[in-house]
Coordinates of C-alpha atoms in Angstrom, one line a residue:
X1 CA -19.0 87.4 5.4
X2 CA -20.1 90.9 6.4
X3 CA -22.0 90.6 9.6
X4 CA -20.9 87.2 10.6
X5 CA -17.0 87.2 10.3
X6 CA -16.5 90.7 9.1
X7 CA -17.6 92.9 12.1
X8 CA -16.5 95.8 14.0
X9 CA -15.1 93.7 16.8
X10 CA -13.2 91.6 14.3
X11 CA -11.7 94.5 12.2
X12 CA -10.7 96.2 15.5
X13 CA -9.0 92.9 16.7
X14 CA -6.8 93.0 13.5
X15 CA -5.7 96.2 13.6
X16 CA -5.1 96.1 17.4
X17 CA -2.8 93.3 16.5
X18 CA -1.0 95.0 13.9
X19 CA -0.8 97.9 16.4
X20 CA 0.9 95.7 18.9
X21 CA 3.5 94.2 16.0
X22 CA 4.4 97.6 14.7
X23 CA 5.0 98.8 18.6
X24 CA 7.3 95.9 19.0
X25 CA 9.3 96.6 16.1
X26 CA 9.8 100.4 17.1
X27 CA 7.7 101.8 14.0
X28 CA 6.5 105.6 14.7
X29 CA 5.3 106.1 11.2
X30 CA 1.9 106.8 10.1
X31 CA -0.2 104.0 8.9
X32 CA -2.5 104.7 5.4
X33 CA -5.9 103.5 5.6
X34 CA -8.3 102.9 2.5
X35 CA -11.4 101.6 1.8
X36 CA -13.3 100.6 -1.3
X37 CA -17.4 101.2 -2.4
X38 CA -18.4 97.9 -0.5
X39 CA -21.1 97.6 2.0
X40 CA -19.7 99.8 5.4
X41 CA -16.2 99.9 3.7
X42 CA -15.9 103.5 5.1
X43 CA -17.1 102.7 8.3
X44 CA -15.0 99.9 8.8
X45 CA -11.9 102.5 7.6
X46 CA -13.3 104.8 10.5
X47 CA -13.0 101.6 12.8
X48 CA -9.7 100.7 12.0
X49 CA -8.4 104.7 12.6
X50 CA -10.2 104.7 16.0
X51 CA -7.8 101.6 17.1
X52 CA -4.7 103.1 15.6
X53 CA -5.5 106.5 17.7
X54 CA -6.4 104.5 20.7
X55 CA -2.9 103.1 20.4
X56 CA -1.1 106.5 20.0
X57 CA -0.4 105.8 16.5
X58 CA -0.8 108.3 13.5
X59 CA -3.5 107.3 11.1
X60 CA -3.9 108.7 7.7
X61 CA -7.5 108.0 6.6
X62 CA -8.0 108.5 3.0
X63 CA -10.6 111.1 2.2
X64 CA -12.3 109.0 -0.5
X65 CA -12.8 105.3 -1.8
X66 CA -9.9 104.4 -3.8
X67 CA -8.1 101.4 -5.7
X68 CA -6.5 99.0 -3.4
X69 CA -3.1 99.7 -5.4
X70 CA -3.5 103.4 -4.7
X71 CA -3.0 102.6 -1.0
X72 CA -0.1 100.2 -1.7
X73 CA 1.4 103.3 -3.7
X74 CA 1.2 105.6 -0.6
X75 CA 3.1 102.8 1.7
X76 CA 6.0 102.7 -1.1
X77 CA 6.3 106.6 -2.0
X78 CA 5.7 107.9 1.8
X79 CA 8.2 104.7 2.9
X80 CA 5.7 104.0 5.7
X81 CA 6.0 100.7 7.4
X82 CA 2.1 99.4 7.1
X83 CA -1.1 100.0 5.2
X84 CA -4.4 98.7 5.5
X85 CA -7.1 98.5 2.7
X86 CA -10.8 97.3 3.5
X87 CA -12.0 95.4 0.4
X88 CA -12.9 91.7 -0.4
X89 CA -11.4 92.5 -3.9
X90 CA -13.6 90.6 -6.8
X91 CA -15.5 88.5 -4.3
X92 CA -19.4 88.8 -4.1
X93 CA -21.1 91.7 -2.2
X94 CA -21.5 89.9 0.9
X95 CA -17.8 89.4 1.7
X96 CA -15.3 92.4 2.9
X97 CA -12.1 92.0 4.5
X98 CA -8.7 93.7 5.8
X99 CA -5.6 93.6 3.5
X100 CA -2.5 94.7 5.2
X101 CA 0.4 96.1 3.3
X102 CA 4.3 96.2 4.1
X103 CA 7.3 98.3 3.7
X104 CA 7.8 98.8 0.1
X105 CA 4.0 98.5 -0.7
X106 CA 3.9 95.0 -0.9
X107 CA 1.4 92.4 0.1
X108 CA 1.8 91.1 3.6
X109 CA 3.6 87.6 3.3
X110 CA 2.6 84.7 4.9
X111 CA 5.0 84.9 7.8
X112 CA 3.5 88.3 9.0
X113 CA -0.4 87.3 8.2
X114 CA 0.7 84.1 10.5
X115 CA 1.9 86.5 13.3
X116 CA -1.0 88.8 12.8
X117 CA -3.5 85.6 13.5
X118 CA -1.2 84.4 16.7
X119 CA -1.5 88.1 18.0
X120 CA -5.3 88.3 17.3
X121 CA -5.7 85.0 19.5
X122 CA -3.8 86.3 22.1
X123 CA -5.5 89.9 22.4
X124 CA -7.8 90.4 25.6
X125 CA -8.9 93.9 24.9
X126 CA -8.7 96.4 22.0
X127 CA -7.5 100.1 22.8
X128 CA -9.8 102.3 20.9
X129 CA -10.7 105.9 21.0
X130 CA -13.6 107.7 19.2
X131 CA -13.0 109.1 15.5
X132 CA -13.8 112.8 16.7
X133 CA -11.5 112.4 19.8
X134 CA -8.8 110.7 17.4
X135 CA -9.0 113.7 15.2
X136 CA -9.0 116.3 17.8
X137 CA -5.9 114.9 19.3
X138 CA -4.5 114.7 15.9
X139 CA -4.0 111.2 15.6
X140 CA -6.3 111.0 12.7
X141 CA -5.8 112.9 9.6
X142 CA -7.8 112.7 6.3
X143 CA -5.5 112.7 3.5
X144 CA -5.4 112.6 -0.4
X145 CA -2.7 111.2 -2.4
X146 CA -4.4 110.7 -5.7
X147 CA -2.3 113.2 -7.6
X148 CA 0.6 111.4 -6.4
X149 CA -0.7 108.3 -7.7
X150 CA -1.8 109.7 -10.9
X151 CA 1.6 111.2 -11.6
X152 CA 3.2 107.8 -10.7
X153 CA 1.2 106.0 -13.3
X154 CA 1.7 108.8 -15.7
X155 CA 5.4 108.6 -15.4
X156 CA 5.3 105.0 -16.9
X157 CA 2.8 106.2 -20.2
X158 CA 4.4 107.7 -23.5
X159 CA 3.2 111.0 -23.8
X160 CA 3.3 110.8 -27.3
X161 CA -0.3 109.0 -26.9
X162 CA -2.1 112.5 -26.6
X163 CA -4.0 113.7 -29.6
X164 CA -5.1 110.0 -30.5
X165 CA -8.6 108.9 -32.0
X166 CA -9.0 105.9 -29.7
X167 CA -12.7 105.0 -28.7
X168 CA -13.0 102.8 -25.6
X169 CA -15.9 101.5 -23.6
X170 CA -15.0 101.2 -19.7
X171 CA -17.1 99.0 -17.4
X172 CA -16.1 100.0 -14.0
X173 CA -18.4 97.3 -12.4
X174 CA -19.7 99.5 -9.8
X175 CA -16.3 99.5 -8.4
X176 CA -13.7 102.0 -7.8
X177 CA -11.8 102.0 -10.9
X178 CA -13.5 105.0 -12.5
X179 CA -12.5 107.5 -9.5
X180 CA -8.8 106.9 -11.1
X181 CA -9.4 105.8 -14.5
X182 CA -11.7 108.3 -16.2
X183 CA -9.7 111.4 -14.8
X184 CA -6.5 109.6 -16.2
X185 CA -8.2 109.0 -19.7
X186 CA -9.0 112.6 -20.0
X187 CA -5.3 113.6 -19.1
X188 CA -4.1 110.7 -21.6
X189 CA -6.5 112.7 -24.3
X190 CA -8.3 109.9 -25.2
X191 CA -10.8 110.9 -27.8
X192 CA -13.7 109.0 -26.6
X193 CA -13.7 107.1 -23.3
X194 CA -17.3 106.0 -22.4
X195 CA -17.8 104.8 -18.8
X196 CA -20.7 102.5 -17.7
X197 CA -21.5 101.3 -14.3
X198 CA -19.3 104.0 -12.3
X199 CA -22.0 104.9 -9.6
X200 CA -21.7 103.3 -6.0
X201 CA -23.9 100.0 -5.8
X202 CA -23.2 98.0 -2.6
X203 CA -24.6 95.0 -4.6
X204 CA -22.7 95.3 -7.7
X205 CA -25.6 95.5 -10.0
X206 CA -26.3 91.8 -8.8
X207 CA -23.2 90.2 -10.7
X208 CA -19.8 89.0 -9.6
X209 CA -17.6 92.2 -9.6
X210 CA -14.9 90.7 -11.4
X211 CA -14.4 90.9 -15.0
X212 CA -14.4 87.3 -16.1
X213 CA -14.8 85.9 -19.5
X214 CA -18.6 85.6 -19.1
X215 CA -19.2 89.3 -17.9
X216 CA -16.7 90.5 -20.6
X217 CA -18.9 88.8 -23.3
X218 CA -22.1 90.3 -22.0
X219 CA -20.7 93.6 -23.2
X220 CA -20.3 92.5 -26.8
X221 CA -23.2 93.9 -28.3
X222 CA -22.3 97.3 -27.0
X223 CA -19.1 97.2 -28.4
X224 CA -20.0 96.2 -32.1
X225 CA -22.9 98.6 -31.9
X226 CA -20.6 101.3 -30.6
X227 CA -17.8 100.6 -32.8
X228 CA -15.4 100.8 -30.1
X229 CA -11.6 99.8 -30.6
X230 CA -11.8 97.5 -27.6
X231 CA -13.6 97.5 -24.0
X232 CA -12.0 97.2 -20.6
X233 CA -13.4 96.4 -17.2
X234 CA -11.8 96.2 -13.7
X235 CA -12.9 94.6 -10.6
X236 CA -14.3 96.2 -7.5
X237 CA -11.1 97.3 -5.9
X238 CA -9.5 97.7 -9.4
X239 CA -6.5 95.3 -9.4
X240 CA -7.9 93.0 -12.1
X241 CA -8.1 94.0 -15.8
X242 CA -10.4 92.3 -18.3
X243 CA -10.5 93.3 -22.3
X244 CA -12.9 92.7 -25.4
X245 CA -11.4 93.4 -28.7
X246 CA -12.8 95.3 -31.9
X247 CA -14.9 92.4 -32.5
X248 CA -16.1 91.7 -29.4
X249 CA -14.0 88.9 -28.6
X250 CA -12.5 88.0 -25.2
X251 CA -8.9 88.7 -24.7
X252 CA -8.0 86.7 -21.9
X253 CA -5.6 87.4 -19.2
X254 CA -2.8 85.3 -20.7
X255 CA -2.7 87.5 -24.0
X256 CA -3.1 90.8 -22.2
X257 CA 0.1 89.8 -20.3
X258 CA 1.9 88.5 -23.2
X259 CA 1.1 91.2 -25.7
X260 CA 2.2 93.9 -22.9
X261 CA 5.6 92.0 -22.6
X262 CA 6.1 91.9 -26.3
X263 CA 5.1 95.5 -26.8
X264 CA 7.6 97.0 -24.2
X265 CA 10.1 94.9 -25.6
X266 CA 9.9 95.3 -29.0
X267 CA 8.1 98.7 -29.3
X268 CA 9.5 100.4 -26.3
X269 CA 13.1 98.9 -26.1
X270 CA 13.0 97.9 -22.6
X271 CA 14.9 95.0 -21.2
X272 CA 14.1 91.9 -18.7
X273 CA 12.6 88.6 -17.8
X274 CA 9.0 87.7 -17.0
X275 CA 7.2 86.2 -14.2
X276 CA 4.3 84.2 -14.2
X277 CA 2.1 82.5 -11.7
X278 CA 1.6 78.4 -12.2
X279 CA -1.8 79.0 -13.7
X280 CA -0.6 81.1 -16.6
X281 CA -0.4 80.0 -20.2
X282 CA 3.0 78.8 -22.0
X283 CA 2.2 81.8 -24.3
X284 CA 4.4 83.8 -22.1
X285 CA 7.1 81.2 -21.9
X286 CA 7.4 81.2 -25.6
X287 CA 7.0 85.0 -26.0
X288 CA 10.1 85.4 -23.4
X289 CA 12.2 82.6 -25.2
X290 CA 11.5 84.5 -28.6
X291 CA 12.7 87.9 -27.1
X292 CA 15.9 86.3 -25.5
X293 CA 14.8 86.5 -22.0
X294 CA 13.6 84.0 -19.4
X295 CA 10.2 83.2 -18.0
X296 CA 10.1 82.4 -14.1
X297 CA 7.4 80.4 -12.8
X298 CA 5.8 80.7 -9.2
X299 CA 2.9 79.7 -6.9
X300 CA -0.4 81.7 -7.1
X301 CA -0.1 84.8 -5.1
X302 CA 0.8 87.8 -6.4
X303 CA 3.3 88.4 -3.4
X304 CA 5.2 85.1 -5.0
X305 CA 4.9 87.1 -8.2
X306 CA 6.5 90.5 -6.7
X307 CA 9.4 88.8 -4.8
X308 CA 10.5 86.7 -7.8
X309 CA 10.4 90.0 -9.9
X310 CA 12.8 91.7 -7.2
X311 CA 15.0 88.6 -7.3
X312 CA 15.5 88.6 -10.8
X313 CA 15.1 92.0 -12.0
X314 CA 12.2 91.0 -14.2
X315 CA 10.5 93.6 -16.2
X316 CA 7.0 92.2 -15.7
X317 CA 5.1 89.9 -13.7
X318 CA 1.5 88.8 -14.1
X319 CA -1.3 86.2 -13.3
X320 CA -4.0 84.6 -15.1
X321 CA -6.6 86.3 -13.1
X322 CA -5.8 89.5 -14.6
X323 CA -3.0 91.2 -12.5
X324 CA 0.2 92.4 -13.4
X325 CA 2.9 95.0 -12.7
X326 CA 5.9 96.3 -14.2
X327 CA 9.5 96.7 -13.0
X328 CA 10.0 100.2 -10.9
X329 CA 6.2 100.3 -10.1
X330 CA 4.2 99.2 -6.9
X331 CA 4.9 95.5 -6.5
X332 CA 1.1 94.8 -6.8
X333 CA -1.4 94.4 -9.4
X334 CA -2.8 97.7 -10.5
X335 CA -5.5 97.5 -13.2
X336 CA -5.6 101.5 -13.3
X337 CA -2.1 101.1 -14.3
X338 CA -2.3 98.3 -16.7
X339 CA -5.4 99.5 -18.2
X340 CA -3.2 102.8 -19.1
X341 CA -0.4 100.5 -20.5
X342 CA -3.1 98.7 -22.6
X343 CA -4.3 101.9 -24.0
X344 CA -0.9 103.1 -24.8
X345 CA 0.1 99.6 -26.5
X346 CA -3.0 100.0 -28.9
X347 CA -2.5 103.6 -29.9
X348 CA 1.4 103.4 -30.5
X349 CA 1.0 100.3 -32.4
X350 CA -1.6 101.6 -34.3
X351 CA -3.5 98.1 -35.0
X352 CA -6.6 96.4 -33.9
X353 CA -6.2 94.5 -30.7
X354 CA -7.0 91.3 -32.6
X355 CA -4.4 92.0 -35.0
X356 CA -1.9 92.6 -31.8
X357 CA -2.9 89.3 -30.6
X358 CA -2.4 87.3 -33.8
X359 CA 1.0 88.9 -34.0
X360 CA 1.9 88.1 -30.6
X361 CA 1.0 84.3 -31.0
X362 CA 2.6 84.3 -34.6
X363 CA 5.7 85.4 -33.1
X364 CA 5.6 82.8 -30.3
X365 CA 4.5 80.2 -32.5
X366 CA 1.8 79.3 -30.2
X367 CA -1.0 76.7 -30.8
X368 CA -2.5 75.8 -27.8
X369 CA -5.9 76.4 -26.3
X370 CA -6.2 77.0 -22.4
X371 CA -9.7 76.6 -20.6
X372 CA -10.6 77.1 -17.1
X373 CA -13.6 76.1 -14.8
X374 CA -14.6 76.8 -11.1
X375 CA -16.0 73.6 -9.2
X376 CA -17.7 74.1 -5.8
X377 CA -17.4 71.5 -3.2
X378 CA -18.7 71.3 0.5
X379 CA -16.4 69.2 1.9
X380 CA -12.7 70.7 1.1
X381 CA -10.8 68.4 3.0
X382 CA -12.0 65.3 1.3
X383 CA -11.1 67.0 -2.0
X384 CA -7.6 67.4 -0.5
X385 CA -7.0 63.8 0.6
X386 CA -8.5 62.9 -2.7
X387 CA -5.5 64.8 -4.7
X388 CA -3.1 63.8 -2.1
X389 CA -4.0 60.1 -2.6
X390 CA -4.0 59.8 -6.5
X391 CA -4.4 61.7 -9.8
X392 CA -7.3 61.8 -12.2
X393 CA -7.5 59.6 -15.0
X394 CA -6.5 62.0 -17.7
X395 CA -6.2 61.4 -21.3
X396 CA -2.4 60.7 -22.0
X397 CA 0.5 59.8 -19.5
X398 CA 1.6 62.4 -17.0
X399 CA 5.2 63.2 -17.5
X400 CA 5.7 64.8 -14.2
X401 CA 3.6 66.5 -11.3
X402 CA 4.6 69.5 -9.3
X403 CA 2.8 70.7 -6.1
X404 CA 2.6 74.5 -5.2
X405 CA 1.4 74.1 -2.1
X406 CA -2.3 73.5 -2.3
X407 CA -2.1 73.4 -6.3
X408 CA -1.3 70.3 -8.1
X409 CA 0.0 70.8 -12.0
X410 CA 0.3 67.7 -14.0
X411 CA 2.2 67.9 -17.2
X412 CA 2.0 66.2 -20.2
X413 CA 4.1 66.1 -23.7
X414 CA 4.2 69.1 -26.1
X415 CA 4.1 71.8 -23.4
X416 CA 0.5 70.6 -22.1
X417 CA -0.5 70.5 -18.5
X418 CA -3.3 70.6 -16.0
X419 CA -3.7 72.7 -12.9
X420 CA -5.8 71.8 -9.7
X421 CA -5.9 74.9 -7.6
X422 CA -7.6 74.8 -4.3
X423 CA -8.9 78.1 -3.2
X424 CA -7.8 79.4 0.1
X425 CA -10.6 81.6 0.7
X426 CA -13.8 79.8 -0.7
X427 CA -15.1 76.5 -0.8
X428 CA -13.9 76.0 -4.6
X429 CA -11.5 74.3 -6.8
X430 CA -10.1 76.0 -10.1
X431 CA -9.1 73.6 -12.7
X432 CA -6.8 75.0 -15.6
X433 CA -6.0 73.1 -18.8
X434 CA -3.8 74.0 -21.8
X435 CA -3.9 71.5 -24.7
X436 CA -3.5 71.4 -28.4
X437 CA -7.0 72.3 -28.8
X438 CA -10.0 73.8 -26.6
X439 CA -11.8 70.4 -26.9
X440 CA -8.8 68.4 -25.5
X441 CA -8.6 70.9 -22.5
X442 CA -12.3 70.6 -21.9
X443 CA -11.6 66.7 -22.1
X444 CA -8.7 67.1 -19.4
X445 CA -11.1 69.3 -17.0
X446 CA -14.0 66.4 -17.6
X447 CA -11.6 64.1 -16.5
X448 CA -10.7 66.2 -12.9
X449 CA -14.5 66.7 -12.2
X450 CA -15.4 63.0 -12.8
X451 CA -12.3 62.3 -10.2
X452 CA -13.4 64.9 -7.7
X453 CA -16.8 64.0 -7.6
X454 CA -16.5 60.3 -7.1

């Protein structure tokens, strides 16, 4: 929480730990530091730069707020060893955090963050100099790689989409997505790209800066009244994507991932498997099978998706929370990139979004319904013990159970399943159920709620 755990002292402690590890590894390359629109993010970026400078390390400090994946892109394209982003992603306005990236532009893995934590615990003093001194001595340099970021995304987008008749509504949710997506839409020649909520607001308009189903459906009236082809929204640091179709219907992340995979293979002739996390629909598996490829399932956490993509040379990887990437791009989720691909898909296929979704469902023979609910608990240790001790009283026999760290997945017949996922950052449990109907899915979620509340 900002002002409680997220303080200047703790931010600089984390960066000092990073400096210590970088020195031991012999790294002499600059460290890129970025930040979003959250309260005091730009100040925290300076706090980080002051420690890097105090340790005699080169700091490239971004000259404006940018999406998280734009910072990952710099680490990859400039072949840096480390990157830092000040953000709390899609979380409420009163949170902030420090995201770390490693060589290749990937999220810091568990081993690395574990070492950072140990290093933090051992530090007795932080070496820092003022930003003015750091700049004067040449350690801190203001940079912009925006054009490089744009060109990298555009290299994946089919230029034939220009001179289109698309009419799109974009909700920036007071985040940093519009910083890049608005000018890119102009370069794609989008006929009408209307943007809302693109001014900085540290309170994010009083809502969660996350393109959830509830948030997306709040835009339904505007979509219908404006006659838009579809609407999109991105979270506050622009790594999650939400979509409404031309009828104002919610297009969930499972459909976005499945449709883009289908489009890339069937319409663009690309080849390769797909990687999903354990909370993602079997729709993805069925599309892969019908296309002649394989779906690989991993634990929640995009670093698990990206590592499996590299291992299997998969074409695309994504998760049920709205993040995805494609082979050859940054190995992290990027909603500026995925929104660009989605716009290309709709324009090139020349069909309404609802028809594209139906085409993919029909192709896959998909007839299930997936539902999700978030439960809040004050005693997460009790919840964990309960799950370790027994299973909920589900409707129907459990065929098998698979544990992904703190995630418990129960499988039933006919490709039906329930996942109970314990958050590692919040006092919440997320429950996913995919059954033959929405009523059945809701019933299984109710069984979980009853079990965990007992």
